[in-house]
Every structure is written in structure tokens, then in C-alpha cells.
mmCIF file of C-alpha atoms in Angstrom:
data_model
loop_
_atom_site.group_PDB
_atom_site.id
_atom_site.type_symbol
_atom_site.label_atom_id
_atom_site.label_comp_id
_atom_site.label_asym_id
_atom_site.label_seq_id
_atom_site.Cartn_x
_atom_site.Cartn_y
_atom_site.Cartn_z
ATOM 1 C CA UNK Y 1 -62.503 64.086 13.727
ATOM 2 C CA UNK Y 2 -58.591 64.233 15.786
ATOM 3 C CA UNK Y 3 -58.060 65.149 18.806
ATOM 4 C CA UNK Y 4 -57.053 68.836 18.664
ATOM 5 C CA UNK Y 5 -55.928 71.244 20.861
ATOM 6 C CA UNK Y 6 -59.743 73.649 22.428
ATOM 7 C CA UNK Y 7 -60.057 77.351 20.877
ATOM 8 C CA UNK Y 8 -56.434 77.274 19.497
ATOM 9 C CA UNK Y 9 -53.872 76.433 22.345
ATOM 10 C CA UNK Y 10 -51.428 74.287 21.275
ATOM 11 C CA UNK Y 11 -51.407 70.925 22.973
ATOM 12 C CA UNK Y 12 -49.227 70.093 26.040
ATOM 13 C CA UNK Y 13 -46.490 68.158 25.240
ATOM 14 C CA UNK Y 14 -44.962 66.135 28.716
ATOM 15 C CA UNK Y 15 -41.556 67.223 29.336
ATOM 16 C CA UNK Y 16 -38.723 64.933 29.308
ATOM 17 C CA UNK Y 17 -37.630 62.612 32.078
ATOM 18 C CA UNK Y 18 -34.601 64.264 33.789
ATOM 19 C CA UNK Y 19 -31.817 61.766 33.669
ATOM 20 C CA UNK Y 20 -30.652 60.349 36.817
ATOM 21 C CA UNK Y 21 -27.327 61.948 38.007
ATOM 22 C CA UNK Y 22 -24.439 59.531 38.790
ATOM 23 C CA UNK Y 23 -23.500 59.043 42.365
ATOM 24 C CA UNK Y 24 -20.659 60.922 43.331
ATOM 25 C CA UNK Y 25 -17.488 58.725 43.927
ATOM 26 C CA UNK Y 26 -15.470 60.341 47.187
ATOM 27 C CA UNK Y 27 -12.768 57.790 46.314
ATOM 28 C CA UNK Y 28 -12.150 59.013 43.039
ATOM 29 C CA UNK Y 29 -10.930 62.410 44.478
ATOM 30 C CA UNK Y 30 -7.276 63.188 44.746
ATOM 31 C CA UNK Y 31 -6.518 62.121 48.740
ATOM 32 C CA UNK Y 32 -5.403 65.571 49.508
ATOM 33 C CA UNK Y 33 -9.171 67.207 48.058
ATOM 34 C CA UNK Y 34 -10.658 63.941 50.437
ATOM 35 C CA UNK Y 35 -9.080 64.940 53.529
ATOM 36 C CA UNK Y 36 -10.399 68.244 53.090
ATOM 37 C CA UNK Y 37 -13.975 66.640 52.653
ATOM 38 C CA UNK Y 38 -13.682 64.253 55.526
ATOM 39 C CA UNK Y 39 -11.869 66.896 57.902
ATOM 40 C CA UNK Y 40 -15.941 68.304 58.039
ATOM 41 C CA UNK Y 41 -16.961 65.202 59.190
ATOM 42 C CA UNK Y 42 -17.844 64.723 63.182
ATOM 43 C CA UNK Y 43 -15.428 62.872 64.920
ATOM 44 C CA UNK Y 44 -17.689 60.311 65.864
ATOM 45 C CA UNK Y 45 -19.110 59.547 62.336
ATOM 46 C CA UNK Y 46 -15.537 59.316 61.488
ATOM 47 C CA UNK Y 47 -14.682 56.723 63.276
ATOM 48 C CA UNK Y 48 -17.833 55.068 63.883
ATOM 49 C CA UNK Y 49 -18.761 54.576 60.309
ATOM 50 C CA UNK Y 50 -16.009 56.383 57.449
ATOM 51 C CA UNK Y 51 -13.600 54.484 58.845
ATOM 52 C CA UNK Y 52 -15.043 51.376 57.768
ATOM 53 C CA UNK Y 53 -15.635 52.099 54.146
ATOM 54 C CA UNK Y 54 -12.706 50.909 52.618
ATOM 55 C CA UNK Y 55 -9.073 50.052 53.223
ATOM 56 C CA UNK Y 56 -8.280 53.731 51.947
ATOM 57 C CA UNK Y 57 -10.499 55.835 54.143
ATOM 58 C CA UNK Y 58 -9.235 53.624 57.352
ATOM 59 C CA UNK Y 59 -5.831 54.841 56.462
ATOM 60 C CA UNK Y 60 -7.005 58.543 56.191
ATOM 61 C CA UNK Y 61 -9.184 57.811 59.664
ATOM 62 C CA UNK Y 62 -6.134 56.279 61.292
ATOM 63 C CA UNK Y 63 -3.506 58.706 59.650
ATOM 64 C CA UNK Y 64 -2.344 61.979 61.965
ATOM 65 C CA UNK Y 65 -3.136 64.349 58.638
ATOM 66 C CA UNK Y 66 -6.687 64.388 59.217
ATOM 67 C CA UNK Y 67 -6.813 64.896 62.983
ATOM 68 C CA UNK Y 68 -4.455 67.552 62.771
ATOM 69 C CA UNK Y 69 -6.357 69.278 59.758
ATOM 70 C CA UNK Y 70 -9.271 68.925 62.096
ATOM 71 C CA UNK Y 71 -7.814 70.286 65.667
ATOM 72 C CA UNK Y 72 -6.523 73.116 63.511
ATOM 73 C CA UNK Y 73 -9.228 74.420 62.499
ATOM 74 C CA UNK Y 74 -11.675 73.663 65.351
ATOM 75 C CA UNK Y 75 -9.344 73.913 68.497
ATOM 76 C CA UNK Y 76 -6.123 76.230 67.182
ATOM 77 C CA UNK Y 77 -4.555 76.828 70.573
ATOM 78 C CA UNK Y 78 -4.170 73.103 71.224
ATOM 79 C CA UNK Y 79 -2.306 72.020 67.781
ATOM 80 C CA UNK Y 80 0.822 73.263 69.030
ATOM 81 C CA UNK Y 81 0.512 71.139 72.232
ATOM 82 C CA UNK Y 82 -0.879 68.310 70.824
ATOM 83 C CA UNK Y 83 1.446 67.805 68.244
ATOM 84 C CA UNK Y 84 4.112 67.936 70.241
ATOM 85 C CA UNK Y 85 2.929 65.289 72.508
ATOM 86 C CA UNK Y 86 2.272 63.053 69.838
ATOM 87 C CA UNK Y 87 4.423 59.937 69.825
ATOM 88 C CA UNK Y 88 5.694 57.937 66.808
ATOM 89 C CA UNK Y 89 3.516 56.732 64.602
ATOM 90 C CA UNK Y 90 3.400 53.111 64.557
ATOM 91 C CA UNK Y 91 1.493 50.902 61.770
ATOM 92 C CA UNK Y 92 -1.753 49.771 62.530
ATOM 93 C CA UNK Y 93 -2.629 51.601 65.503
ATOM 94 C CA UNK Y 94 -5.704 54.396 65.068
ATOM 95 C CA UNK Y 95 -4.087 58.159 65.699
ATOM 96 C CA UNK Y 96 -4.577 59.373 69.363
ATOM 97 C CA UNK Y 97 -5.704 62.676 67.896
ATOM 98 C CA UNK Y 98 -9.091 60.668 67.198
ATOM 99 C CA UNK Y 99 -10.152 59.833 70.372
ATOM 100 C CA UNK Y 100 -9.232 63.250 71.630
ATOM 101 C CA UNK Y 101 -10.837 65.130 69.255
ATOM 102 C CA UNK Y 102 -14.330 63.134 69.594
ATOM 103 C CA UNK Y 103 -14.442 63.165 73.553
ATOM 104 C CA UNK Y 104 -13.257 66.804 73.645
ATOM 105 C CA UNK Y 105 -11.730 66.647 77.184
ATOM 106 C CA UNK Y 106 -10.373 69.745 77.329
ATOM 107 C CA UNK Y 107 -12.625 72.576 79.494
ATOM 108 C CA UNK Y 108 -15.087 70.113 79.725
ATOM 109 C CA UNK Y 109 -16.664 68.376 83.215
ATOM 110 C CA UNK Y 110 -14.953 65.089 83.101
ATOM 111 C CA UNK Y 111 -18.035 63.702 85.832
ATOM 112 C CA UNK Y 112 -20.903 61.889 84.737
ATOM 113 C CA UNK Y 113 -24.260 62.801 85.844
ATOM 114 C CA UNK Y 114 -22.727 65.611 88.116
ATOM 115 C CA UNK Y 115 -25.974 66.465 89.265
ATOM 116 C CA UNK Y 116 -27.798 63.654 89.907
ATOM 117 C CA UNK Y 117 -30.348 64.550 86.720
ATOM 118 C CA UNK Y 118 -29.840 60.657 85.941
ATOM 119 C CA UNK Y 119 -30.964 59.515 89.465
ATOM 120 C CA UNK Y 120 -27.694 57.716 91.305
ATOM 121 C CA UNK Y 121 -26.227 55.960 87.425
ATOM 122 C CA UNK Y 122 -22.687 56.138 87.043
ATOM 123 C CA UNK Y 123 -21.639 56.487 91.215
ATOM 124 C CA UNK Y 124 -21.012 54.116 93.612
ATOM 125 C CA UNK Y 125 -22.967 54.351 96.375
ATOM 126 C CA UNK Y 126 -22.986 53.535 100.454
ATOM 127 C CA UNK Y 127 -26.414 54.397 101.783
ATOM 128 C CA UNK Y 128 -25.864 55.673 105.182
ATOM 129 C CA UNK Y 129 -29.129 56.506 107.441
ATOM 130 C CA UNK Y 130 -32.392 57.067 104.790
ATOM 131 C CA UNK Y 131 -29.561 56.619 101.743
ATOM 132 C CA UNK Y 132 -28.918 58.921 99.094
ATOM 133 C CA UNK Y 133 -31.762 60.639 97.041
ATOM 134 C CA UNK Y 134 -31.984 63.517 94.222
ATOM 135 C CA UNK Y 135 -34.037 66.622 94.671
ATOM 136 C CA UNK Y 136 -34.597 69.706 92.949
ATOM 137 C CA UNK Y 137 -32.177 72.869 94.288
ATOM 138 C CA UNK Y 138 -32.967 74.916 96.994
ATOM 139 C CA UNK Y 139 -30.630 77.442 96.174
ATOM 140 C CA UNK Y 140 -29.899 77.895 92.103
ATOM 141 C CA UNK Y 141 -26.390 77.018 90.806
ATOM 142 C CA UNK Y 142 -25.530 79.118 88.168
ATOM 143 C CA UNK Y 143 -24.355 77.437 84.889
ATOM 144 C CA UNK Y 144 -25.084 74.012 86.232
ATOM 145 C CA UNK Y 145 -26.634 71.440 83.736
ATOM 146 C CA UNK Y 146 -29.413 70.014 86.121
ATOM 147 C CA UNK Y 147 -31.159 72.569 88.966
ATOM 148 C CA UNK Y 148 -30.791 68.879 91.211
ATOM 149 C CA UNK Y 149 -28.722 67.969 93.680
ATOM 150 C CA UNK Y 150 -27.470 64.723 95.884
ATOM 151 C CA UNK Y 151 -28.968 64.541 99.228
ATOM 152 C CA UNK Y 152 -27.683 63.011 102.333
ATOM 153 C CA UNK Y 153 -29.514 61.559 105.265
ATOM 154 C CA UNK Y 154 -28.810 61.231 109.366
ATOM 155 C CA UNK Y 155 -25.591 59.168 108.829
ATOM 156 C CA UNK Y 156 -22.581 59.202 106.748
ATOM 157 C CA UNK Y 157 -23.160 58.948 102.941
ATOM 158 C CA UNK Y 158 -20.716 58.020 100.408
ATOM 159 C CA UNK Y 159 -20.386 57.988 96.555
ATOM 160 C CA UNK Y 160 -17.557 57.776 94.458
ATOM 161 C CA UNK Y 161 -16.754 57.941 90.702
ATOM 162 C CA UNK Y 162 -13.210 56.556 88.719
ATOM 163 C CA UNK Y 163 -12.777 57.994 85.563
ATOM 164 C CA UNK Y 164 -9.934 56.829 83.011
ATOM 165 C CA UNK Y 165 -8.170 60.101 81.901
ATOM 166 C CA UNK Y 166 -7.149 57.694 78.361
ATOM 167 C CA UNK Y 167 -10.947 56.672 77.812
ATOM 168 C CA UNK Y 168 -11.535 60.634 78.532
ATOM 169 C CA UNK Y 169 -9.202 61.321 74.947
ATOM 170 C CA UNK Y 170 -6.021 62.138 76.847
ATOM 171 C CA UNK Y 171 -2.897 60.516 76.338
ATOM 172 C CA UNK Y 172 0.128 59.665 78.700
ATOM 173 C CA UNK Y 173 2.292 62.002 76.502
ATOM 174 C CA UNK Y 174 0.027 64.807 76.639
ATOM 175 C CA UNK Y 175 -0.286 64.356 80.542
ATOM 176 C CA UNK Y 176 3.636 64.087 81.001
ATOM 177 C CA UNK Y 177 3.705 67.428 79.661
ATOM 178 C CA UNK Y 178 3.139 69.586 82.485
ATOM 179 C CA UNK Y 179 0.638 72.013 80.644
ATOM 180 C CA UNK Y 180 -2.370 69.937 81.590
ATOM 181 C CA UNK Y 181 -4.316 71.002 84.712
ATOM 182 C CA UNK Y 182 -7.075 69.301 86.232
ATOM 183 C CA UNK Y 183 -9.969 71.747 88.020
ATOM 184 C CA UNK Y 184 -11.533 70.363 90.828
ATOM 185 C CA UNK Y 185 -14.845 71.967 91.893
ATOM 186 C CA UNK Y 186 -18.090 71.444 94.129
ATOM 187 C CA UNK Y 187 -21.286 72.865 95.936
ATOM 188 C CA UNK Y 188 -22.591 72.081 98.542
ATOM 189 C CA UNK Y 189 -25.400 73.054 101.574
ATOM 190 C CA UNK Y 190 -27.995 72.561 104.034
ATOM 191 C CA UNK Y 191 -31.396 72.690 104.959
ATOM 192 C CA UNK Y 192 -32.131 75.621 107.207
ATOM 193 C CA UNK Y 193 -33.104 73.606 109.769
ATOM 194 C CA UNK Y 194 -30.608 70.844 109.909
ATOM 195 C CA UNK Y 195 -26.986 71.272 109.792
ATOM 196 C CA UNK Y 196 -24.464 69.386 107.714
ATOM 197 C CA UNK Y 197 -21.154 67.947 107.143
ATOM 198 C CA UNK Y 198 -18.919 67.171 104.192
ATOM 199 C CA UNK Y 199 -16.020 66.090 102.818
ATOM 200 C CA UNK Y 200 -14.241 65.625 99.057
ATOM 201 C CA UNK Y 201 -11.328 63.640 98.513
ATOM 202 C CA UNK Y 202 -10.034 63.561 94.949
ATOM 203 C CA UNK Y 203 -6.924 61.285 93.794
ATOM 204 C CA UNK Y 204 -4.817 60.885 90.958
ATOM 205 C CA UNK Y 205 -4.060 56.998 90.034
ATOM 206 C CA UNK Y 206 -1.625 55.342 87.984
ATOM 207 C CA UNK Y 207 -2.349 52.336 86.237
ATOM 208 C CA UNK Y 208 -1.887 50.203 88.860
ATOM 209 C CA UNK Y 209 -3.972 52.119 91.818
ATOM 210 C CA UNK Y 210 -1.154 53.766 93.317
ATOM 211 C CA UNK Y 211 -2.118 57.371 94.395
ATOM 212 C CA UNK Y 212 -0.012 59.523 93.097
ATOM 213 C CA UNK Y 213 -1.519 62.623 94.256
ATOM 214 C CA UNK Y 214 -4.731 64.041 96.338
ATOM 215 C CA UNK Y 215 -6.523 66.949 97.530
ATOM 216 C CA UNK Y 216 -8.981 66.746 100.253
ATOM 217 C CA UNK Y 217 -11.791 69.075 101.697
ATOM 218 C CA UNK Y 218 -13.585 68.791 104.797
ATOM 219 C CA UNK Y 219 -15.003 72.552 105.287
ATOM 220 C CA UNK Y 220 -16.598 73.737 108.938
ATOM 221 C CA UNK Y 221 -19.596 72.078 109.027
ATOM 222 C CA UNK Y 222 -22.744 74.198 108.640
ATOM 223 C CA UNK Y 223 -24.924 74.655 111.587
ATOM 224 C CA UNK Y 224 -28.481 74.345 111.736
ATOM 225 C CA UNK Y 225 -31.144 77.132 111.247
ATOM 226 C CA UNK Y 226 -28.439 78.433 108.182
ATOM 227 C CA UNK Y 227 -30.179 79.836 105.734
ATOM 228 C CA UNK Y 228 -30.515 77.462 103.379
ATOM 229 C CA UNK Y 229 -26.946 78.246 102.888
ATOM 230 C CA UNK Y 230 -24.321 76.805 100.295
ATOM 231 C CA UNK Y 231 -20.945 77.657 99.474
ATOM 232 C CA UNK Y 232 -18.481 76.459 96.228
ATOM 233 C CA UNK Y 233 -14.689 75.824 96.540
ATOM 234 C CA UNK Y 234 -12.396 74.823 93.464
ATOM 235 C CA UNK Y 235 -8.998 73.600 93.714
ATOM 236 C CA UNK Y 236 -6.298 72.464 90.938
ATOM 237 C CA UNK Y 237 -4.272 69.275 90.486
ATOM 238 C CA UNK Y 238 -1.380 70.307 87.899
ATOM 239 C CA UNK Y 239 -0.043 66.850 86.140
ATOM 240 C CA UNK Y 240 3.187 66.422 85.467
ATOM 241 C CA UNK Y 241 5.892 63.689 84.543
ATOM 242 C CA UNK Y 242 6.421 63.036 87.962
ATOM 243 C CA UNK Y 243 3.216 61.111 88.087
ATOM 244 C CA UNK Y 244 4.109 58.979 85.150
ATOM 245 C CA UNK Y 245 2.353 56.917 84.187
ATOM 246 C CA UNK Y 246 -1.406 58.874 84.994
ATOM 247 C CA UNK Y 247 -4.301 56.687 84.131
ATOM 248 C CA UNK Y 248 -7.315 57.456 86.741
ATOM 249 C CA UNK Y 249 -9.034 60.042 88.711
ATOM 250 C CA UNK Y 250 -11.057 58.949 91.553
ATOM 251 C CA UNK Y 251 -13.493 61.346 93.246
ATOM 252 C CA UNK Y 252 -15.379 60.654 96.586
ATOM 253 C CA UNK Y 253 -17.772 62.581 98.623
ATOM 254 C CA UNK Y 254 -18.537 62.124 102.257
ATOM 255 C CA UNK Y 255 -22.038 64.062 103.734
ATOM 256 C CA UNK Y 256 -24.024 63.886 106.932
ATOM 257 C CA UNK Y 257 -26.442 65.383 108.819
ATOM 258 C CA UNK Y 258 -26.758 66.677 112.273
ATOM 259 C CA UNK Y 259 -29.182 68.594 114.289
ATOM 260 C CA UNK Y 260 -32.015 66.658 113.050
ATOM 261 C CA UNK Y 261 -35.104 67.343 113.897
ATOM 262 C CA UNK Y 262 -37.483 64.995 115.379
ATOM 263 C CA UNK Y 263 -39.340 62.343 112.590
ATOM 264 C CA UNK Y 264 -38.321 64.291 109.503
ATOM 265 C CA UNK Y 265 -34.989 63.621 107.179
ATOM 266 C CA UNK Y 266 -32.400 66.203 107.497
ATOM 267 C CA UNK Y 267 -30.684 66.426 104.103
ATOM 268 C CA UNK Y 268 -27.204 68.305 103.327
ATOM 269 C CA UNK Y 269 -27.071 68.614 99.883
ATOM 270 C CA UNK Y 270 -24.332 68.289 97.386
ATOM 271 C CA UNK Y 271 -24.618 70.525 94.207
ATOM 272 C CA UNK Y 272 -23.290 70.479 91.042
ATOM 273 C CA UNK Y 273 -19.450 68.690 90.723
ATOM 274 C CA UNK Y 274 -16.716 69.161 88.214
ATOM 275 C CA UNK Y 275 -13.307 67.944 87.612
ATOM 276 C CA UNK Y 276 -12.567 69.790 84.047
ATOM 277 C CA UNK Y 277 -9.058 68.921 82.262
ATOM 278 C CA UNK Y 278 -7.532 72.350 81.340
ATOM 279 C CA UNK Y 279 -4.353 73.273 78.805
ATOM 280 C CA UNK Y 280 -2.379 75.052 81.681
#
């Protein structure tokens, strides 16, 4: 006897492969449609990796059309400021608009590690006294990234950061224009039982370490038995072509510590820091 299908049923028949789909070629689309496609991208993918498919998605990467497609649509209220900073295009050089669209400088906190959640990376350090060390907040900062803080010992303690405003996504251009504004804030405090005192000096470089402009702080120092007290201040550093040509901030900080009590470190602490680039 055959095989035949139990009480009736009809036998199962297997259904059909599906056939593979083709791959779909972005090259083959018009480079107008393409932009569109790669303008959805991140910024970083773009030029990390798009940009080295072929000789005709480096030229969209490194073209102005695409960056501008993309600050339109993601950061409106800057395309009129950015394009007019632009400068000439000139053959084989990547678009600023790149750069400033992946790093994002604008509103941002330009400082690294501003609160010390990465230890004592990316400051340079003089240990004064004990040295410098990170502990948790004694008083909460709102909106800061880390609840730690820096903390001084008995003697002068220094630590300074450089940051290059071009590495940051700006460009000399954009700076010249007068509508860029750099915020400068801090917080800072003492133990209740040990006073403290600070200072912040912030300075505007050219490319060859000439300061071109500062702002300094040195507040009343705080007393001992305080509270646990801390206070913030904020100031602004407006660049304009007069400082031509901008390429580096340098921050500092300066803390001590008085009134110390007997065997015990007496820490002044300093809080969460900013220096945020703003369209003025």
C-alpha cells in the first residue's frame, strides 16, 4: 500500500523557499534622495565610517549640503549663524559643519570630568598638603552630572584644564562673530568645621599662548563652623574679533584650608564646574 494522507486530510505539502531579497544599493539612489538618507545618520557614524565607503559618499561627508540639511533640522536657530560664518569652500578639506555638529558645543559643559566622577583624569594637578581627593557631596548640586566633588587639603591646591575651542567643533569664523558667549560657572564650600579659601582664574588663549582675555574669582573666604555652606557664581566671557585668532581656554582653580583642626584633614570642596559655549 502508498503512503496516504490518515482519516482523509490531505497531505502537507512544504511551502516554498522564500527567495532571498537583493541588497539594497544606497549608491544607486539619485544623490539628492541619498543626502536625505544619510542626513539621519549620527554625526559620528558619518564620519567615522560612511565617509569611507566610497569616493562618492566622502564627497557627500565632506560637502556643506549635508551638514547644513542636518543643523537644519536638528539645531534651526544656529543655521543662520553658522552659515554665515562659514568660509569658502576649498577642495579637499572635510566641511567644518562636521566637526561641529558631532561635538555639539553649543549649551554644552565644555570641561571634562567636571566633577571629579573620573577620579583626577583629564586635570593637571599640584598636590598641596594631603593632595587632592574626590568625595561624595555634602551639600547636593542640582543638575550636576556626578553628586562628587574635588577636595582640598591644609595647603594650596591647584588643577588646571586647556581646552581647544577648534577640537571643541568651533571655528575661528564662528568665534570672530561676536554672537558666541562663553559661560563660566562653579561651586564651591566647606566643611563645617574647617574654613576655606578659593580662587578661579579662567583665560582666553590664542594660538600662540597669548592671553587675550581673563576673569578671576577669589570670593571671602568661608570661616570655620559654616554650615557646611556652599555658594555658585557664573560669569561670561563674550568673544569677539578683537581676540582673533581664539584657539584655547584655560581654567585653573586655587583651594585651601584653614582653621584645621587638630590630626584630621580639613577639606574645602569644589563642586561641579562649567564653561558652556553659548549663541549670544
Amino acid at each position: 500500500m502508498g503512503a496516504s494522507a490518515s482519516r482523509g486530510r490531505p497531505a502537507r505539502v512544504p511551502a516554498p523557499e522564500p527567495e532571498p531579497e537583493e541588497a539594497l544599493d544606497l549608491s544607486q539612489l539619485p544623490p539628492e534622495l541619498l543626502l536625505v538618507v544619510l542626513s539621519h545618520v549620527p554625526p559620528r557614524t558619518l564620519l567615522g565610517c560612511c565617509r569611507r565607503v566610497c569616493r562618492g559618499w566622502r564627497a557627500l561627508v565632506d560637502g556643506q549640503a549635508l551638514w547644513l540639511l542636518i543643523l537644519a533640522r536638528d539645531h534651526g536657530s544656529l543655521l543662520p549663524l553658522a552659515r554665515s560664518c562659514l568660509p569658502p569652500t576649498r577642495d579637499g578639506r572635510p566641511c567644518l559643519l562636521g566637526r561641529f555638529c558631532e561635538r555639539r558645543p553649543i549649551g554644552r559643559n565644555l570641561i571634562r570630568n567636571p566633577c571629579g566622577q573620573e577620579g583626577l583624569r583629564k586635570w593637571m594637578v599640584q598636590h598641596g598638603g594631603d593632595g587632592w581627593v574626590v568625595e561624595v557631596n555634602r551639600s547636593t548640586v542640582p543638575g550636576a552630572p556626578s553628586q562628587t566633588c574635588f577636595v582640598s587639603s591644609f595647603s594650596w591646591c591647584r588643577k588646571k584644564q586647556v581646552l581647544d575651542l577648534e577640537e571643541e567643533g568651533l571655528w575661528p569664523e564662528l568665534l570672530d562673530s561676536g554672537k558666541i558667549e562663553i559661560c563660566v560657572s562653579d561651586w564651591w564650600g566647606a566643611r563645617h568645621d574647617s574654613g576655606c579659601m578659593y580662587r578661579l582664574l579662567v583665560q582666553l588663549l590664542d594660538a600662540n599662548q597669548t592671553v587675550l582675555d581673563k576673569f578671576s574669582a577669589m570670593p571671602v573666604p568661608i570661616q570655620q563652623w559654616n554650615n557646611n555652606v556652599c555658594f555658585q557664581f557664573s560669569s561670561h566671557l563674550v568673544v569677539t574679533n578683537k581676540t582673533r585668532p581664539l584657539r584655547l581656554q584655560g581654567t585653573g582653580n586655587w583651594m585651601r584650608n584653614h582653621a584645621i583642626p587638630l590630626s584630621q584633614k580639613a577639606p574645602g570642596s569644589a563642586f561641579e564646574k562649567a564653561a558652556v559655549a553659548r549663541h549670544a
